[in-house]
Amino acid sequence: MLLGREWWRGKHILDLSAGLGLVGIACAKLGAKVTISEVGSKQLECIRNNVSINQVEDNVRVVELLWGDNKAINDVFSNPGQDKGCYYDLVIASDLVYIAIRDSIQEQLVQTINRLIEKGAKRLLLVYEERMRPEEEKILQMLTKHQNLHLFQHPESDICLKDVLSSKHNLSDSDCSDNENDTGFGLESLLEEELTFRMYSLSSVDS
C-alpha cells in the first residue's frame, strides 16, 4: 500500500467500512478521488466532520454501505448527476476481518468483497492485524472458493502508523460511538503503535 505519492494522484479509491475515515482521508490528501463507506447516521456524520476538518471535501464522498446489501454495493458504483458510473482502481478493506469474526458476519464480508470485484473494482487490498488465525484463515479459504478471485499474499510487514501519516491529518474521534459507556480511544496512542498486518491483494482472474 505504501506506494509513491504520484501513484495516488487521480486514482479512484473506495475505503470500505472506514471507521473514522483515516485511511480514506490520507488517500485524498495524496490526490486520490475517494469514496468512504460506513453504516449508521452517527458514524457517517463523524466521517463527514473529519473530511471537513481536513479540507478534502472536493475529493471525498461519504456513503452508507451495509455488507451483503447488493443495492448499496451497486450505489457506490453510481455517479450522481452523470451518465457514466464510478470505477475503483483500489478498494481498501482495513481490519474488517476482525469485525467480521467478532460479529459473526464472515459470509457478508466475503459476499461484499466478491461483489465489488465482480462490479469492476480493479484490485482490493485486504489488511488486518492477526488476532485469531484459525478464524481468519477460514475467511481466506472462503474467498479462494470464488473462482473469479485471484488472491495474492504480501509479505508480513511492521507498519508504524505514525510514520505513514503526517501530523497534519487531523481527526476527530469524539461522539462517534453509539455506546454511551465507550470512551473511545486516543488517536495519539494509536499513531504510536507498531502493528503487524497481514496484507492480501484480491483481483479478478480476468484482470
PDB file of C-alpha atoms in Angstrom:
ATOM      1  CA  MET A   1       0.000   0.000   0.000  1.00  0.00           C
ATOM      2  CA  LEU A   2       2.910   2.326   0.663  1.00  0.00           C
ATOM      3  CA  LEU A   3       3.247   3.438  -2.959  1.00  0.00           C
ATOM      4  CA  GLY A   4       4.803   6.646  -4.174  1.00  0.00           C
ATOM      5  CA  ARG A   5       2.806   9.824  -3.777  1.00  0.00           C
ATOM      6  CA  GLU A   6       2.348  10.210  -7.527  1.00  0.00           C
ATOM      7  CA  TRP A   7       0.592   6.837  -7.824  1.00  0.00           C
ATOM      8  CA  TRP A   8      -2.355   8.066  -5.756  1.00  0.00           C
ATOM      9  CA  ARG A   9      -2.948  11.267  -7.696  1.00  0.00           C
ATOM     10  CA  GLY A  10      -6.203  10.969  -9.662  1.00  0.00           C
ATOM     11  CA  LYS A  11      -6.828   7.357  -8.623  1.00  0.00           C
ATOM     12  CA  HIS A  12     -10.357   6.295  -7.611  1.00  0.00           C
ATOM     13  CA  ILE A  13     -10.354   4.684  -4.165  1.00  0.00           C
ATOM     14  CA  LEU A  14     -13.091   3.056  -2.062  1.00  0.00           C
ATOM     15  CA  ASP A  15     -12.362   2.932   1.676  1.00  0.00           C
ATOM     16  CA  LEU A  16     -14.718   0.153   2.797  1.00  0.00           C
ATOM     17  CA  SER A  17     -16.229   0.373   6.304  1.00  0.00           C
ATOM     18  CA  ALA A  18     -13.764   3.097   7.149  1.00  0.00           C
ATOM     19  CA  GLY A  19     -14.347   3.789  10.835  1.00  0.00           C
ATOM     20  CA  LEU A  20     -13.184   7.374  11.368  1.00  0.00           C
ATOM     21  CA  GLY A  21     -12.188   7.651   7.713  1.00  0.00           C
ATOM     22  CA  LEU A  22      -8.463   7.944   8.487  1.00  0.00           C
ATOM     23  CA  VAL A  23      -7.219   5.880   5.529  1.00  0.00           C
ATOM     24  CA  GLY A  24      -9.578   7.458   3.002  1.00  0.00           C
ATOM     25  CA  ILE A  25      -8.676  10.963   4.148  1.00  0.00           C
ATOM     26  CA  ALA A  26      -4.974  10.158   3.830  1.00  0.00           C
ATOM     27  CA  CYS A  27      -5.588   8.939   0.259  1.00  0.00           C
ATOM     28  CA  ALA A  28      -7.472  12.145  -0.541  1.00  0.00           C
ATOM     29  CA  LYS A  29      -4.559  14.172   0.850  1.00  0.00           C
ATOM     30  CA  LEU A  30      -2.378  12.381  -1.697  1.00  0.00           C
ATOM     31  CA  GLY A  31      -4.681  13.473  -4.528  1.00  0.00           C
ATOM     32  CA  ALA A  32      -6.994  10.456  -4.907  1.00  0.00           C
ATOM     33  CA  LYS A  33     -10.728  10.638  -5.547  1.00  0.00           C
ATOM     34  CA  VAL A  34     -12.156   8.756  -2.575  1.00  0.00           C
ATOM     35  CA  THR A  35     -15.472   7.176  -1.610  1.00  0.00           C
ATOM     36  CA  ILE A  36     -15.660   6.404   2.120  1.00  0.00           C
ATOM     37  CA  SER A  37     -18.314   3.930   3.280  1.00  0.00           C
ATOM     38  CA  GLU A  38     -19.708   3.137   6.720  1.00  0.00           C
ATOM     39  CA  VAL A  39     -23.004   2.266   8.409  1.00  0.00           C
ATOM     40  CA  GLY A  40     -25.174   4.422  10.670  1.00  0.00           C
ATOM     41  CA  SER A  41     -26.018   8.119  10.596  1.00  0.00           C
ATOM     42  CA  LYS A  42     -23.838   8.932  13.600  1.00  0.00           C
ATOM     43  CA  GLN A  43     -20.764   7.288  12.115  1.00  0.00           C
ATOM     44  CA  LEU A  44     -21.343   8.903   8.716  1.00  0.00           C
ATOM     45  CA  GLU A  45     -21.690  12.311  10.361  1.00  0.00           C
ATOM     46  CA  CYS A  46     -18.406  11.744  12.203  1.00  0.00           C
ATOM     47  CA  ILE A  47     -16.613  10.887   8.955  1.00  0.00           C
ATOM     48  CA  ARG A  48     -18.049  13.937   7.197  1.00  0.00           C
ATOM     49  CA  ASN A  49     -16.800  16.064  10.090  1.00  0.00           C
ATOM     50  CA  ASN A  50     -13.299  14.610   9.739  1.00  0.00           C
ATOM     51  CA  VAL A  51     -13.395  15.177   5.988  1.00  0.00           C
ATOM     52  CA  SER A  52     -14.327  18.811   6.600  1.00  0.00           C
ATOM     53  CA  ILE A  53     -11.631  19.316   9.249  1.00  0.00           C
ATOM     54  CA  ASN A  54      -9.028  18.039   6.804  1.00  0.00           C
ATOM     55  CA  GLN A  55     -10.413  20.165   3.934  1.00  0.00           C
ATOM     56  CA  VAL A  56     -10.711  17.321   1.434  1.00  0.00           C
ATOM     57  CA  GLU A  57     -14.425  17.720   0.640  1.00  0.00           C
ATOM     58  CA  ASP A  58     -13.734  18.146  -3.077  1.00  0.00           C
ATOM     59  CA  ASN A  59     -12.018  14.754  -3.246  1.00  0.00           C
ATOM     60  CA  VAL A  60     -14.259  12.710  -0.926  1.00  0.00           C
ATOM     61  CA  ARG A  61     -17.834  11.479  -0.869  1.00  0.00           C
ATOM     62  CA  VAL A  62     -19.272   9.596   2.117  1.00  0.00           C
ATOM     63  CA  VAL A  63     -21.851   6.842   1.569  1.00  0.00           C
ATOM     64  CA  GLU A  64     -23.644   4.175   3.586  1.00  0.00           C
ATOM     65  CA  LEU A  65     -22.868   0.569   2.692  1.00  0.00           C
ATOM     66  CA  LEU A  66     -24.029  -2.453   4.667  1.00  0.00           C
ATOM     67  CA  TRP A  67     -22.145  -5.663   3.915  1.00  0.00           C
ATOM     68  CA  GLY A  68     -24.173  -8.049   1.782  1.00  0.00           C
ATOM     69  CA  ASP A  69     -26.530  -5.320   0.540  1.00  0.00           C
ATOM     70  CA  ASN A  70     -26.227  -5.589  -3.251  1.00  0.00           C
ATOM     71  CA  LYS A  71     -28.217  -2.396  -3.850  1.00  0.00           C
ATOM     72  CA  ALA A  72     -25.848  -0.428  -1.620  1.00  0.00           C
ATOM     73  CA  ILE A  73     -22.870  -2.005  -3.402  1.00  0.00           C
ATOM     74  CA  ASN A  74     -24.348  -1.034  -6.765  1.00  0.00           C
ATOM     75  CA  ASP A  75     -24.898   2.507  -5.460  1.00  0.00           C
ATOM     76  CA  VAL A  76     -21.210   3.051  -4.672  1.00  0.00           C
ATOM     77  CA  PHE A  77     -20.529   2.467  -8.370  1.00  0.00           C
ATOM     78  CA  SER A  78     -23.104   5.077  -9.401  1.00  0.00           C
ATOM     79  CA  ASN A  79     -22.116   8.645 -10.170  1.00  0.00           C
ATOM     80  CA  PRO A  80     -24.956  11.011  -9.198  1.00  0.00           C
ATOM     81  CA  GLY A  81     -25.743  13.545 -11.907  1.00  0.00           C
ATOM     82  CA  GLN A  82     -23.643  11.806 -14.552  1.00  0.00           C
ATOM     83  CA  ASP A  83     -24.410   9.029 -17.024  1.00  0.00           C
ATOM     84  CA  LYS A  84     -21.029   7.380 -16.544  1.00  0.00           C
ATOM     85  CA  GLY A  85     -20.703   5.270 -13.409  1.00  0.00           C
ATOM     86  CA  CYS A  86     -17.807   5.148 -10.971  1.00  0.00           C
ATOM     87  CA  TYR A  87     -14.943   2.713 -11.087  1.00  0.00           C
ATOM     88  CA  TYR A  88     -12.283   1.967  -8.487  1.00  0.00           C
ATOM     89  CA  ASP A  89      -8.586   1.460  -9.020  1.00  0.00           C
ATOM     90  CA  LEU A  90      -8.349   0.184  -5.442  1.00  0.00           C
ATOM     91  CA  VAL A  91     -10.714  -0.850  -2.651  1.00  0.00           C
ATOM     92  CA  ILE A  92      -9.157  -0.700   0.808  1.00  0.00           C
ATOM     93  CA  ALA A  93     -10.553  -3.118   3.412  1.00  0.00           C
ATOM     94  CA  SER A  94      -8.652  -2.301   6.584  1.00  0.00           C
ATOM     95  CA  ASP A  95      -9.087  -4.501   9.697  1.00  0.00           C
ATOM     96  CA  LEU A  96     -12.509  -5.740   8.579  1.00  0.00           C
ATOM     97  CA  VAL A  97     -11.621  -9.400   9.141  1.00  0.00           C
ATOM     98  CA  TYR A  98     -11.688  -8.844  12.916  1.00  0.00           C
ATOM     99  CA  ILE A  99     -15.093  -7.147  12.721  1.00  0.00           C
ATOM    100  CA  ALA A 100     -16.494  -9.993  10.617  1.00  0.00           C
ATOM    101  CA  ILE A 101     -15.345 -12.604  13.139  1.00  0.00           C
ATOM    102  CA  ARG A 102     -16.451 -10.577  16.157  1.00  0.00           C
ATOM    103  CA  ASP A 103     -19.961 -10.024  14.781  1.00  0.00           C
ATOM    104  CA  SER A 104     -20.276 -13.418  13.027  1.00  0.00           C
ATOM    105  CA  ILE A 105     -20.770 -11.814   9.604  1.00  0.00           C
ATOM    106  CA  GLN A 106     -17.959 -13.538   7.720  1.00  0.00           C
ATOM    107  CA  GLU A 107     -20.246 -14.563   4.853  1.00  0.00           C
ATOM    108  CA  GLN A 108     -21.482 -10.999   4.384  1.00  0.00           C
ATOM    109  CA  LEU A 109     -17.903  -9.695   4.190  1.00  0.00           C
ATOM    110  CA  VAL A 110     -16.902 -12.337   1.641  1.00  0.00           C
ATOM    111  CA  GLN A 111     -20.061 -11.661  -0.393  1.00  0.00           C
ATOM    112  CA  THR A 112     -19.332  -7.927  -0.403  1.00  0.00           C
ATOM    113  CA  ILE A 113     -15.703  -8.378  -1.475  1.00  0.00           C
ATOM    114  CA  ASN A 114     -16.725 -10.756  -4.240  1.00  0.00           C
ATOM    115  CA  ARG A 115     -19.448  -8.382  -5.449  1.00  0.00           C
ATOM    116  CA  LEU A 116     -17.098  -5.385  -5.506  1.00  0.00           C
ATOM    117  CA  ILE A 117     -14.656  -7.318  -7.695  1.00  0.00           C
ATOM    118  CA  GLU A 118     -17.498  -8.501  -9.938  1.00  0.00           C
ATOM    119  CA  LYS A 119     -18.678  -4.903 -10.368  1.00  0.00           C
ATOM    120  CA  GLY A 120     -15.296  -3.925 -11.701  1.00  0.00           C
ATOM    121  CA  ALA A 121     -13.055  -2.834  -8.822  1.00  0.00           C
ATOM    122  CA  LYS A 122      -9.586  -3.420 -10.268  1.00  0.00           C
ATOM    123  CA  ARG A 123      -7.980  -4.503  -7.010  1.00  0.00           C
ATOM    124  CA  LEU A 124      -8.928  -4.916  -3.359  1.00  0.00           C
ATOM    125  CA  LEU A 125      -6.370  -4.630  -0.567  1.00  0.00           C
ATOM    126  CA  LEU A 126      -7.325  -6.692   2.487  1.00  0.00           C
ATOM    127  CA  VAL A 127      -5.285  -5.655   5.520  1.00  0.00           C
ATOM    128  CA  TYR A 128      -5.708  -6.883   9.070  1.00  0.00           C
ATOM    129  CA  GLU A 129      -3.828  -7.374  12.308  1.00  0.00           C
ATOM    130  CA  GLU A 130      -3.512 -11.065  13.050  1.00  0.00           C
ATOM    131  CA  ARG A 131      -5.527 -11.850  16.177  1.00  0.00           C
ATOM    132  CA  MET A 132      -7.430 -15.124  15.652  1.00  0.00           C
ATOM    133  CA  ARG A 133      -5.513 -17.016  12.998  1.00  0.00           C
ATOM    134  CA  PRO A 134      -7.766 -20.102  12.579  1.00  0.00           C
ATOM    135  CA  GLU A 135     -10.873 -17.950  12.070  1.00  0.00           C
ATOM    136  CA  GLU A 136      -9.014 -15.534   9.815  1.00  0.00           C
ATOM    137  CA  GLU A 137      -7.785 -18.383   7.636  1.00  0.00           C
ATOM    138  CA  LYS A 138     -11.364 -19.617   7.264  1.00  0.00           C
ATOM    139  CA  ILE A 139     -12.296 -16.263   5.717  1.00  0.00           C
ATOM    140  CA  LEU A 140      -9.365 -16.514   3.311  1.00  0.00           C
ATOM    141  CA  GLN A 141     -10.499 -20.025   2.369  1.00  0.00           C
ATOM    142  CA  MET A 142     -14.000 -18.695   1.707  1.00  0.00           C
ATOM    143  CA  LEU A 143     -12.531 -16.040  -0.580  1.00  0.00           C
ATOM    144  CA  THR A 144     -10.429 -18.521  -2.543  1.00  0.00           C
ATOM    145  CA  LYS A 145     -13.533 -20.633  -3.243  1.00  0.00           C
ATOM    146  CA  HIS A 146     -14.773 -17.889  -5.574  1.00  0.00           C
ATOM    147  CA  GLN A 147     -13.392 -18.903  -8.948  1.00  0.00           C
ATOM    148  CA  ASN A 148     -13.338 -15.321 -10.226  1.00  0.00           C
ATOM    149  CA  LEU A 149     -10.998 -14.107  -7.451  1.00  0.00           C
ATOM    150  CA  HIS A 150      -7.224 -14.150  -7.502  1.00  0.00           C
ATOM    151  CA  LEU A 151      -5.662 -13.882  -4.022  1.00  0.00           C
ATOM    152  CA  PHE A 152      -2.063 -12.752  -3.547  1.00  0.00           C
ATOM    153  CA  GLN A 153      -0.404 -12.603  -0.123  1.00  0.00           C
ATOM    154  CA  HIS A 154       2.047  -9.797   0.540  1.00  0.00           C
ATOM    155  CA  PRO A 155       4.959 -10.459   2.903  1.00  0.00           C
ATOM    156  CA  GLU A 156       4.193  -9.569   6.514  1.00  0.00           C
ATOM    157  CA  SER A 157       5.467  -6.138   7.469  1.00  0.00           C
ATOM    158  CA  ASP A 158       5.667  -3.943  10.531  1.00  0.00           C
ATOM    159  CA  ILE A 159       3.859  -0.681   9.915  1.00  0.00           C
ATOM    160  CA  CYS A 160       4.121   2.235  12.324  1.00  0.00           C
ATOM    161  CA  LEU A 161       1.083   4.389  11.653  1.00  0.00           C
ATOM    162  CA  LYS A 162       2.914   7.440  12.928  1.00  0.00           C
ATOM    163  CA  ASP A 163       5.418   7.091  10.075  1.00  0.00           C
ATOM    164  CA  VAL A 164       2.691   6.660   7.475  1.00  0.00           C
ATOM    165  CA  LEU A 165       0.527   9.633   8.360  1.00  0.00           C
ATOM    166  CA  SER A 166       1.797  13.141   8.978  1.00  0.00           C
ATOM    167  CA  SER A 167       0.558  15.068  11.981  1.00  0.00           C
ATOM    168  CA  LYS A 168      -1.438  17.384   9.699  1.00  0.00           C
ATOM    169  CA  HIS A 169      -4.070  14.676   9.159  1.00  0.00           C
ATOM    170  CA  ASN A 170      -6.456  15.878  11.841  1.00  0.00           C
ATOM    171  CA  LEU A 171      -9.158  13.510  13.047  1.00  0.00           C
ATOM    172  CA  SER A 172     -11.996  13.833  15.497  1.00  0.00           C
ATOM    173  CA  ASP A 173     -12.931  10.702  17.440  1.00  0.00           C
ATOM    174  CA  SER A 174     -15.444  12.376  19.750  1.00  0.00           C
ATOM    175  CA  ASP A 175     -19.121  11.423  19.671  1.00  0.00           C
ATOM    176  CA  CYS A 176     -18.506   8.594  17.201  1.00  0.00           C
ATOM    177  CA  SER A 177     -19.691   5.721  19.361  1.00  0.00           C
ATOM    178  CA  ASP A 178     -23.277   4.585  19.829  1.00  0.00           C
ATOM    179  CA  ASN A 179     -22.277   3.127  23.210  1.00  0.00           C
ATOM    180  CA  GLU A 180     -22.545   5.799  25.897  1.00  0.00           C
ATOM    181  CA  ASN A 181     -20.103   3.833  28.060  1.00  0.00           C
ATOM    182  CA  ASP A 182     -17.487   3.738  25.333  1.00  0.00           C
ATOM    183  CA  THR A 183     -14.951   6.479  25.948  1.00  0.00           C
ATOM    184  CA  GLY A 184     -13.289   5.830  22.591  1.00  0.00           C
ATOM    185  CA  PHE A 185      -9.550   5.904  22.148  1.00  0.00           C
ATOM    186  CA  GLY A 186      -6.825   8.490  21.842  1.00  0.00           C
ATOM    187  CA  LEU A 187      -5.546   8.902  18.307  1.00  0.00           C
ATOM    188  CA  GLU A 188      -2.119   9.887  19.625  1.00  0.00           C
ATOM    189  CA  SER A 189      -1.644   6.484  21.240  1.00  0.00           C
ATOM    190  CA  LEU A 190      -2.973   4.771  18.101  1.00  0.00           C
ATOM    191  CA  LEU A 191      -0.443   6.541  15.900  1.00  0.00           C
ATOM    192  CA  GLU A 192       2.389   5.497  18.232  1.00  0.00           C
ATOM    193  CA  GLU A 193       1.611   1.784  17.920  1.00  0.00           C
ATOM    194  CA  GLU A 194       3.640  -0.563  15.757  1.00  0.00           C
ATOM    195  CA  LEU A 195       1.246  -3.131  14.355  1.00  0.00           C
ATOM    196  CA  THR A 196       1.983  -6.199  12.253  1.00  0.00           C
ATOM    197  CA  PHE A 197      -0.521  -6.642   9.475  1.00  0.00           C
ATOM    198  CA  ARG A 198      -1.268  -9.413   7.033  1.00  0.00           C
ATOM    199  CA  MET A 199      -1.840  -7.996   3.575  1.00  0.00           C
ATOM    200  CA  TYR A 200      -3.613  -9.617   0.625  1.00  0.00           C
ATOM    201  CA  SER A 201      -4.430  -8.267  -2.818  1.00  0.00           C
ATOM    202  CA  LEU A 202      -7.580  -9.565  -4.487  1.00  0.00           C
ATOM    203  CA  SER A 203      -8.456  -9.059  -8.123  1.00  0.00           C
ATOM    204  CA  SER A 204     -10.482 -10.689 -10.871  1.00  0.00           C
ATOM    205  CA  VAL A 205      -8.770 -13.616 -12.546  1.00  0.00           C
ATOM    206  CA  ASP A 206      -9.502 -11.849 -15.841  1.00  0.00           C
ATOM    207  CA  SER A 207      -7.634  -8.657 -14.903  1.00  0.00           C
TER     208      SER A 207
END
